[in-house]
mmCIF file of C-alpha atoms and ligand atoms in Angstrom:
data_model
loop_
_atom_site.group_PDB
_atom_site.id
_atom_site.type_symbol
_atom_site.label_atom_id
_atom_site.label_comp_id
_atom_site.label_asym_id
_atom_site.label_seq_id
_atom_site.Cartn_x
_atom_site.Cartn_y
_atom_site.Cartn_z
ATOM 1 C CA MET G 1 -44.907 -31.953 -141.757
ATOM 2 C CA SER G 2 -46.538 -28.788 -140.533
ATOM 3 C CA VAL G 3 -47.433 -28.478 -136.873
ATOM 4 C CA HIS G 4 -50.663 -26.642 -136.141
ATOM 5 C CA ARG G 5 -50.999 -25.119 -132.703
ATOM 6 C CA GLN G 6 -54.530 -25.910 -131.560
ATOM 7 C CA ALA G 7 -55.945 -22.652 -130.217
ATOM 8 C CA LYS G 8 -57.424 -23.251 -126.785
ATOM 9 C CA ARG G 9 -60.214 -21.146 -125.447
ATOM 10 C CA ILE G 10 -60.521 -20.520 -121.706
ATOM 11 C CA SER G 11 -63.317 -22.764 -120.521
ATOM 12 C CA VAL G 12 -65.979 -22.081 -117.901
ATOM 13 C CA PRO G 13 -64.329 -24.500 -115.387
ATOM 14 C CA GLN G 14 -61.011 -22.695 -115.956
ATOM 15 C CA LEU G 15 -62.649 -19.351 -115.176
ATOM 16 C CA MET G 16 -64.069 -20.853 -111.978
ATOM 17 C CA ALA G 17 -60.627 -22.138 -110.970
ATOM 18 C CA TYR G 18 -59.223 -18.585 -111.112
ATOM 19 C CA LYS G 19 -61.066 -17.732 -107.885
ATOM 20 C CA GLY G 20 -58.457 -17.017 -105.218
ATOM 21 C CA GLU G 21 -55.661 -17.546 -107.770
ATOM 22 C CA ARG G 22 -55.870 -14.544 -110.067
ATOM 23 C CA LYS G 23 -58.373 -11.867 -111.025
ATOM 24 C CA ILE G 24 -60.598 -12.348 -114.067
ATOM 25 C CA ALA G 25 -60.220 -9.585 -116.692
ATOM 26 C CA ALA G 26 -63.385 -9.185 -118.774
ATOM 27 C CA LEU G 27 -64.846 -6.657 -121.200
ATOM 28 C CA THR G 28 -67.872 -6.436 -123.446
ATOM 29 C CA SER G 29 -67.725 -6.795 -127.203
ATOM 30 C CA TYR G 30 -70.467 -6.659 -129.800
ATOM 31 C CA SER G 31 -68.612 -6.952 -133.095
ATOM 32 C CA ALA G 32 -65.848 -8.822 -134.919
ATOM 33 C CA PRO G 33 -63.211 -6.044 -135.151
ATOM 34 C CA PHE G 34 -63.359 -5.221 -131.444
ATOM 35 C CA ALA G 35 -63.480 -8.869 -130.360
ATOM 36 C CA ARG G 36 -60.391 -9.600 -132.475
ATOM 37 C CA LEU G 37 -58.480 -6.814 -130.712
ATOM 38 C CA LEU G 38 -59.630 -7.734 -127.190
ATOM 39 C CA ASP G 39 -59.346 -11.498 -127.339
ATOM 40 C CA GLU G 40 -55.744 -12.202 -126.436
ATOM 41 C CA ALA G 41 -55.571 -10.026 -123.320
ATOM 42 C CA LEU G 42 -58.843 -11.089 -121.740
ATOM 43 C CA ASP G 43 -60.160 -14.075 -119.813
ATOM 44 C CA MET G 44 -63.797 -13.458 -120.700
ATOM 45 C CA ILE G 45 -65.698 -11.463 -123.307
ATOM 46 C CA LEU G 46 -69.363 -10.711 -122.726
ATOM 47 C CA ILE G 47 -71.767 -9.906 -125.514
ATOM 48 C CA GLY G 48 -73.857 -7.842 -123.155
ATOM 49 C CA ASP G 49 -77.348 -6.715 -123.979
ATOM 50 C CA SER G 50 -75.782 -3.278 -123.439
ATOM 51 C CA THR G 51 -75.324 -3.728 -127.223
ATOM 52 C CA ALA G 52 -78.806 -2.167 -127.388
ATOM 53 C CA MET G 53 -77.609 1.059 -125.769
ATOM 54 C CA VAL G 54 -73.983 1.216 -126.942
ATOM 55 C CA ALA G 55 -74.280 -0.062 -130.524
ATOM 56 C CA TYR G 56 -77.906 0.784 -131.329
ATOM 57 C CA GLY G 57 -78.235 4.028 -129.336
ATOM 58 C CA LEU G 58 -81.325 2.839 -127.477
ATOM 59 C CA PRO G 59 -82.236 4.277 -124.051
ATOM 60 C CA ASP G 60 -82.241 0.883 -122.318
ATOM 61 C CA THR G 61 -81.660 -2.816 -122.999
ATOM 62 C CA LEU G 62 -85.286 -3.950 -123.039
ATOM 63 C CA SER G 63 -85.975 -4.217 -126.772
ATOM 64 C CA PHE G 64 -82.931 -6.297 -127.660
ATOM 65 C CA THR G 65 -83.929 -9.658 -129.151
ATOM 66 C CA VAL G 66 -82.660 -13.245 -129.122
ATOM 67 C CA GLU G 67 -81.965 -13.041 -132.866
ATOM 68 C CA GLN G 68 -79.915 -9.868 -132.463
ATOM 69 C CA MET G 69 -77.972 -11.453 -129.605
ATOM 70 C CA ALA G 70 -77.323 -14.607 -131.628
ATOM 71 C CA ALA G 71 -75.959 -12.557 -134.555
ATOM 72 C CA HIS G 72 -73.671 -10.366 -132.416
ATOM 73 C CA ALA G 73 -72.462 -13.346 -130.371
ATOM 74 C CA ALA G 74 -71.686 -15.317 -133.541
ATOM 75 C CA ALA G 75 -69.570 -12.399 -134.845
ATOM 76 C CA VAL G 76 -67.618 -12.307 -131.576
ATOM 77 C CA VAL G 77 -67.083 -16.084 -131.428
ATOM 78 C CA ARG G 78 -65.951 -16.190 -135.079
ATOM 79 C CA SER G 79 -63.243 -13.615 -134.475
ATOM 80 C CA THR G 80 -61.802 -14.949 -131.201
ATOM 81 C CA GLU G 81 -59.954 -18.044 -130.073
ATOM 82 C CA HIS G 82 -58.753 -17.360 -126.542
ATOM 83 C CA ALA G 83 -61.277 -15.720 -124.216
ATOM 84 C CA CYS G 84 -64.309 -17.500 -122.789
ATOM 85 C CA ILE G 85 -67.365 -16.051 -124.550
ATOM 86 C CA ILE G 86 -70.573 -15.404 -122.634
ATOM 87 C CA ALA G 87 -73.792 -14.071 -124.193
ATOM 88 C CA ASP G 88 -76.496 -12.146 -122.349
ATOM 89 C CA MET G 89 -80.046 -13.457 -122.285
ATOM 90 C CA PRO G 90 -82.232 -10.656 -123.686
ATOM 91 C CA PHE G 91 -85.139 -9.268 -121.665
ATOM 92 C CA GLY G 92 -88.312 -11.307 -122.161
ATOM 93 C CA SER G 93 -86.455 -14.363 -123.455
ATOM 94 C CA TYR G 94 -86.152 -16.202 -120.140
ATOM 95 C CA GLN G 95 -88.279 -14.745 -117.357
ATOM 96 C CA GLN G 96 -91.529 -16.533 -118.295
ATOM 97 C CA SER G 97 -90.404 -20.053 -117.431
ATOM 98 C CA PRO G 98 -87.279 -22.214 -117.195
ATOM 99 C CA GLN G 99 -88.434 -23.936 -120.403
ATOM 100 C CA GLN G 100 -88.591 -20.617 -122.247
ATOM 101 C CA ALA G 101 -85.118 -19.807 -120.883
ATOM 102 C CA PHE G 102 -83.743 -23.129 -122.118
ATOM 103 C CA ALA G 103 -85.157 -22.639 -125.622
ATOM 104 C CA SER G 104 -83.700 -19.113 -125.858
ATOM 105 C CA ALA G 105 -80.310 -20.039 -124.393
ATOM 106 C CA ALA G 106 -80.001 -23.150 -126.563
ATOM 107 C CA HIS G 107 -80.788 -21.065 -129.659
ATOM 108 C CA ILE G 108 -78.195 -18.407 -128.779
ATOM 109 C CA LEU G 109 -75.508 -21.000 -128.035
ATOM 110 C CA ALA G 110 -76.264 -23.125 -131.099
ATOM 111 C CA ALA G 111 -76.324 -20.102 -133.410
ATOM 112 C CA SER G 112 -73.194 -18.478 -132.020
ATOM 113 C CA GLY G 113 -70.959 -21.076 -130.408
ATOM 114 C CA ALA G 114 -70.730 -19.027 -127.184
ATOM 115 C CA ASP G 115 -69.623 -20.851 -124.035
ATOM 116 C CA GLY G 116 -72.446 -19.829 -121.728
ATOM 117 C CA VAL G 117 -75.137 -17.286 -120.958
ATOM 118 C CA LYS G 118 -75.692 -14.535 -118.413
ATOM 119 C CA LEU G 119 -79.070 -13.805 -116.890
ATOM 120 C CA GLU G 120 -80.293 -11.127 -114.508
ATOM 121 C CA GLY G 121 -82.441 -11.821 -111.475
ATOM 122 C CA GLY G 122 -82.576 -12.591 -107.787
ATOM 123 C CA VAL G 123 -83.653 -15.623 -105.806
ATOM 124 C CA THR G 124 -86.714 -16.225 -107.994
ATOM 125 C CA MET G 125 -84.528 -16.705 -111.090
ATOM 126 C CA ALA G 126 -82.316 -19.286 -109.346
ATOM 127 C CA GLU G 127 -84.729 -22.044 -110.387
ATOM 128 C CA THR G 128 -84.098 -21.043 -114.015
ATOM 129 C CA THR G 129 -80.335 -21.110 -113.454
ATOM 130 C CA ARG G 130 -80.663 -24.662 -112.090
ATOM 131 C CA PHE G 131 -82.813 -25.750 -115.051
ATOM 132 C CA LEU G 132 -80.241 -24.486 -117.561
ATOM 133 C CA VAL G 133 -77.171 -25.795 -115.739
ATOM 134 C CA GLU G 134 -78.715 -29.264 -115.316
ATOM 135 C CA ARG G 135 -79.247 -29.311 -119.091
ATOM 136 C CA GLY G 136 -75.678 -28.343 -119.964
ATOM 137 C CA ILE G 137 -75.839 -24.567 -120.224
ATOM 138 C CA PRO G 138 -73.306 -22.682 -118.077
ATOM 139 C CA VAL G 139 -74.912 -19.688 -116.356
ATOM 140 C CA LEU G 140 -73.357 -16.467 -115.118
ATOM 141 C CA ALA G 141 -75.877 -14.786 -112.794
ATOM 142 C CA HIS G 142 -76.201 -10.983 -112.594
ATOM 143 C CA VAL G 143 -77.424 -9.389 -109.334
ATOM 144 C CA GLY G 144 -77.434 -5.932 -107.722
ATOM 145 C CA LEU G 145 -78.112 -3.235 -110.313
ATOM 146 C CA MET G 146 -79.902 -5.184 -113.026
ATOM 147 C CA PRO G 147 -80.439 -2.997 -116.120
ATOM 148 C CA GLN G 148 -83.402 -5.127 -117.280
ATOM 149 C CA TYR G 149 -85.191 -4.029 -114.073
ATOM 150 C CA VAL G 150 -84.757 -0.343 -114.964
ATOM 151 C CA ASN G 151 -88.505 0.280 -114.743
ATOM 152 C CA THR G 152 -88.977 -1.364 -111.350
ATOM 153 C CA MET G 153 -85.796 0.251 -109.975
ATOM 154 C CA GLY G 154 -86.896 3.680 -111.295
ATOM 155 C CA GLY G 155 -83.632 4.187 -113.207
ATOM 156 C CA PHE G 156 -80.098 2.846 -113.214
ATOM 157 C CA LYS G 157 -79.371 3.211 -109.494
ATOM 158 C CA ALA G 158 -76.800 1.730 -107.130
ATOM 159 C CA GLN G 159 -78.293 -1.107 -105.073
ATOM 160 C CA GLY G 160 -77.823 -2.587 -101.608
ATOM 161 C CA MET G 161 -77.558 0.714 -99.775
ATOM 162 C CA THR G 162 -79.697 -0.389 -96.815
ATOM 163 C CA ASP G 163 -78.934 -3.400 -94.607
ATOM 164 C CA GLU G 164 -82.136 -5.038 -95.831
ATOM 165 C CA SER G 165 -81.397 -4.683 -99.542
ATOM 166 C CA ALA G 166 -77.739 -5.643 -99.030
ATOM 167 C CA GLU G 167 -78.893 -8.833 -97.327
ATOM 168 C CA ARG G 168 -81.334 -9.504 -100.186
ATOM 169 C CA ILE G 169 -78.589 -9.172 -102.794
ATOM 170 C CA LEU G 170 -76.320 -11.483 -100.790
ATOM 171 C CA GLN G 171 -79.126 -14.065 -100.683
ATOM 172 C CA ASP G 172 -79.690 -13.620 -104.458
ATOM 173 C CA ALA G 173 -76.037 -14.444 -105.121
ATOM 174 C CA ILE G 174 -76.062 -17.427 -102.760
ATOM 175 C CA ALA G 175 -79.229 -18.797 -104.392
ATOM 176 C CA HIS G 176 -77.609 -18.707 -107.851
ATOM 177 C CA GLN G 177 -74.487 -20.393 -106.504
ATOM 178 C CA HIS G 178 -76.613 -23.184 -105.002
ATOM 179 C CA ALA G 179 -78.423 -23.479 -108.331
ATOM 180 C CA GLY G 180 -75.133 -24.121 -110.135
ATOM 181 C CA ALA G 181 -74.159 -20.724 -111.567
ATOM 182 C CA PHE G 182 -70.462 -20.640 -112.463
ATOM 183 C CA GLY G 183 -70.097 -17.023 -111.384
ATOM 184 C CA VAL G 184 -71.979 -13.902 -110.410
ATOM 185 C CA VAL G 185 -71.794 -10.415 -111.879
ATOM 186 C CA LEU G 186 -72.197 -7.814 -109.120
ATOM 187 C CA GLU G 187 -73.240 -4.490 -110.587
ATOM 188 C CA GLY G 188 -73.593 -1.161 -108.793
ATOM 189 C CA VAL G 189 -73.268 -2.329 -105.204
ATOM 190 C CA ALA G 190 -71.370 -0.772 -102.297
ATOM 191 C CA GLU G 191 -67.781 -1.828 -101.718
ATOM 192 C CA ALA G 192 -68.515 -3.579 -98.402
ATOM 193 C CA LEU G 193 -71.295 -5.648 -99.978
ATOM 194 C CA GLY G 194 -69.163 -6.620 -102.977
ATOM 195 C CA ARG G 195 -66.434 -7.757 -100.596
ATOM 196 C CA ARG G 196 -68.885 -9.675 -98.388
ATOM 197 C CA ILE G 197 -70.468 -11.519 -101.316
ATOM 198 C CA THR G 198 -67.036 -12.337 -102.774
ATOM 199 C CA GLU G 199 -65.863 -13.733 -99.436
ATOM 200 C CA THR G 200 -69.073 -15.710 -98.952
ATOM 201 C CA LEU G 201 -69.256 -17.384 -102.370
ATOM 202 C CA ASP G 202 -67.121 -20.255 -103.649
ATOM 203 C CA ILE G 203 -67.708 -19.147 -107.253
ATOM 204 C CA PRO G 204 -66.088 -16.033 -108.798
ATOM 205 C CA THR G 205 -67.714 -12.632 -108.512
ATOM 206 C CA ILE G 206 -67.183 -10.259 -111.417
ATOM 207 C CA GLY G 207 -67.731 -6.667 -110.409
ATOM 208 C CA ILE G 208 -68.873 -3.665 -112.398
ATOM 209 C CA GLY G 209 -68.975 -0.659 -110.100
ATOM 210 C CA ALA G 210 -68.726 -2.992 -107.125
ATOM 211 C CA SER G 211 -65.550 -3.723 -105.130
ATOM 212 C CA PRO G 212 -61.862 -4.304 -105.887
ATOM 213 C CA ALA G 213 -62.267 -7.351 -103.674
ATOM 214 C CA CYS G 214 -64.320 -8.997 -106.450
ATOM 215 C CA ASP G 215 -62.683 -11.915 -108.238
ATOM 216 C CA GLY G 216 -62.727 -10.019 -111.513
ATOM 217 C CA GLN G 217 -64.007 -6.938 -113.283
ATOM 218 C CA ILE G 218 -66.104 -6.383 -116.377
ATOM 219 C CA LEU G 219 -66.565 -3.002 -118.032
ATOM 220 C CA VAL G 220 -68.105 -1.785 -121.268
ATOM 221 C CA THR G 221 -65.209 -1.545 -123.732
ATOM 222 C CA GLU G 222 -66.400 1.704 -125.303
ATOM 223 C CA ASP G 223 -66.364 3.339 -121.838
ATOM 224 C CA ILE G 224 -62.654 2.665 -121.262
ATOM 225 C CA LEU G 225 -61.592 3.611 -124.800
ATOM 226 C CA GLY G 226 -63.195 7.046 -125.010
ATOM 227 C CA LEU G 227 -65.973 5.949 -127.351
ATOM 228 C CA SER G 228 -68.957 6.715 -125.104
ATOM 229 C CA GLY G 229 -68.963 10.516 -125.395
ATOM 230 C CA ASP G 230 -69.719 12.034 -122.019
ATOM 231 C CA ARG G 231 -71.871 9.110 -120.850
ATOM 232 C CA ILE G 232 -69.068 7.345 -118.988
ATOM 233 C CA PRO G 233 -69.910 5.785 -115.629
ATOM 234 C CA LYS G 234 -67.737 7.093 -112.754
ATOM 235 C CA PHE G 235 -66.261 3.659 -112.082
ATOM 236 C CA ALA G 236 -64.966 3.213 -115.652
ATOM 237 C CA ARG G 237 -61.387 4.496 -115.932
ATOM 238 C CA GLN G 238 -60.534 5.673 -119.435
ATOM 239 C CA PHE G 239 -57.446 3.856 -120.743
ATOM 240 C CA ALA G 240 -57.366 5.495 -124.184
ATOM 241 C CA ASP G 241 -59.104 8.221 -126.186
ATOM 242 C CA ILE G 242 -59.798 6.408 -129.434
ATOM 243 C CA GLY G 243 -62.814 8.675 -130.005
ATOM 244 C CA SER G 244 -60.589 11.722 -130.562
ATOM 245 C CA GLN G 245 -58.312 9.740 -132.874
ATOM 246 C CA ILE G 246 -61.288 8.610 -134.972
ATOM 247 C CA ARG G 247 -62.591 12.170 -135.187
ATOM 248 C CA LEU G 248 -59.184 13.452 -136.368
ATOM 249 C CA ALA G 249 -58.727 10.641 -138.880
ATOM 250 C CA VAL G 250 -62.192 11.166 -140.373
ATOM 251 C CA GLU G 251 -61.621 14.928 -140.587
ATOM 252 C CA GLN G 252 -58.361 14.302 -142.466
ATOM 253 C CA TYR G 253 -60.099 11.827 -144.782
ATOM 254 C CA ALA G 254 -62.944 14.264 -145.515
ATOM 255 C CA ASN G 255 -60.478 17.077 -146.249
ATOM 256 C CA GLU G 256 -58.505 14.881 -148.654
ATOM 257 C CA VAL G 257 -61.674 13.845 -150.465
ATOM 258 C CA ARG G 258 -62.741 17.463 -150.806
ATOM 259 C CA ASP G 259 -59.282 18.315 -152.166
ATOM 260 C CA GLY G 260 -59.731 15.581 -154.778
ATOM 261 C CA GLU G 261 -56.977 13.398 -153.335
ATOM 262 C CA PHE G 262 -58.442 10.020 -154.301
ATOM 263 C CA PRO G 263 -56.185 7.018 -154.814
ATOM 264 C CA ARG G 264 -55.958 6.086 -158.504
ATOM 265 C CA LEU G 265 -57.079 2.630 -159.543
ATOM 266 C CA GLU G 266 -53.824 1.874 -161.392
ATOM 267 C CA ASN G 267 -51.846 2.563 -158.188
ATOM 268 C CA CYS G 268 -53.994 0.176 -156.201
ATOM 269 C CA PHE G 269 -54.434 -2.857 -158.428
ATOM 270 C CA GLY G 270 -51.497 -2.581 -160.794
ATOM 271 C CA VAL G 271 -53.943 -1.836 -163.615
ATOM 272 C CA LYS G 272 -52.096 -0.923 -166.804
ATOM 273 C CA LYS G 273 -53.474 1.767 -169.067
HETATM 274 O O1 KIV R 1 -74.996 -5.809 -120.773
HETATM 275 C C1 KIV R 1 -73.844 -5.697 -120.308
HETATM 276 O O2 KIV R 1 -72.931 -5.235 -120.987
HETATM 277 C C2 KIV R 1 -73.631 -6.146 -118.943
HETATM 278 C C3 KIV R 1 -72.354 -5.865 -118.260
HETATM 279 C C4 KIV R 1 -71.580 -4.720 -118.488
HETATM 280 C C5 KIV R 1 -72.153 -6.576 -116.986
HETATM 281 O O3 KIV R 1 -74.480 -6.728 -118.387
#
């Protein structure tokens, strides 16, 4: 009799229980090969709408669609079995009404099998968080620097630098907690604010350019692996330089091709002449 070990994915309640126990390690992934490599070491993988900028070379995240998200999220879910998988809600797919948000989130989850969604927004979006959570959709809120607000913020700028805006961001996070969010991403906020929000909330905070006091960290995978060229945010430490290795490997491949060093069919498939 063969014994199959049932792979067990980290659930949203498990992620929540890590608060105060251990830090949550999270990265983005947009594709099957990366997700497969990241899965075992991580607690959470986010299919961020940063896919638009990182994978499609777009200047911002605004044109990314629900269908694109569903396809990328499905690829990530298919190739993982351990990390909790969260998919971003694309711009324009949830801001109009809680009902619109539910339809978009339900489509992304049904098409991909992801465990929950992330949405950007302050106090005004908390009603949408509540609507989704009450209907069975786990929500990770995203406050502080919100890339989908690039046009109202006038660029990708650190937030919460005045007492007034720091207080507003704290209230944004509290509102999402009260609405049932399972966690809050804090992006681009000062260290003291990240610490204050983390100490105030009962749910985990996941920082990106925030504070080491946060309950976890998420970064864009390409930024820490040397795959983002010179567009690496200051807070993203580079853990490897895969970019240089790819360049060298491709150069070697191209040279071999030009030298006529192709593998022969009979060596590959055991084809007899
Ligand atoms: O879109 C994204 O990748 C994100 C994170 C990096 C938090 O929102």
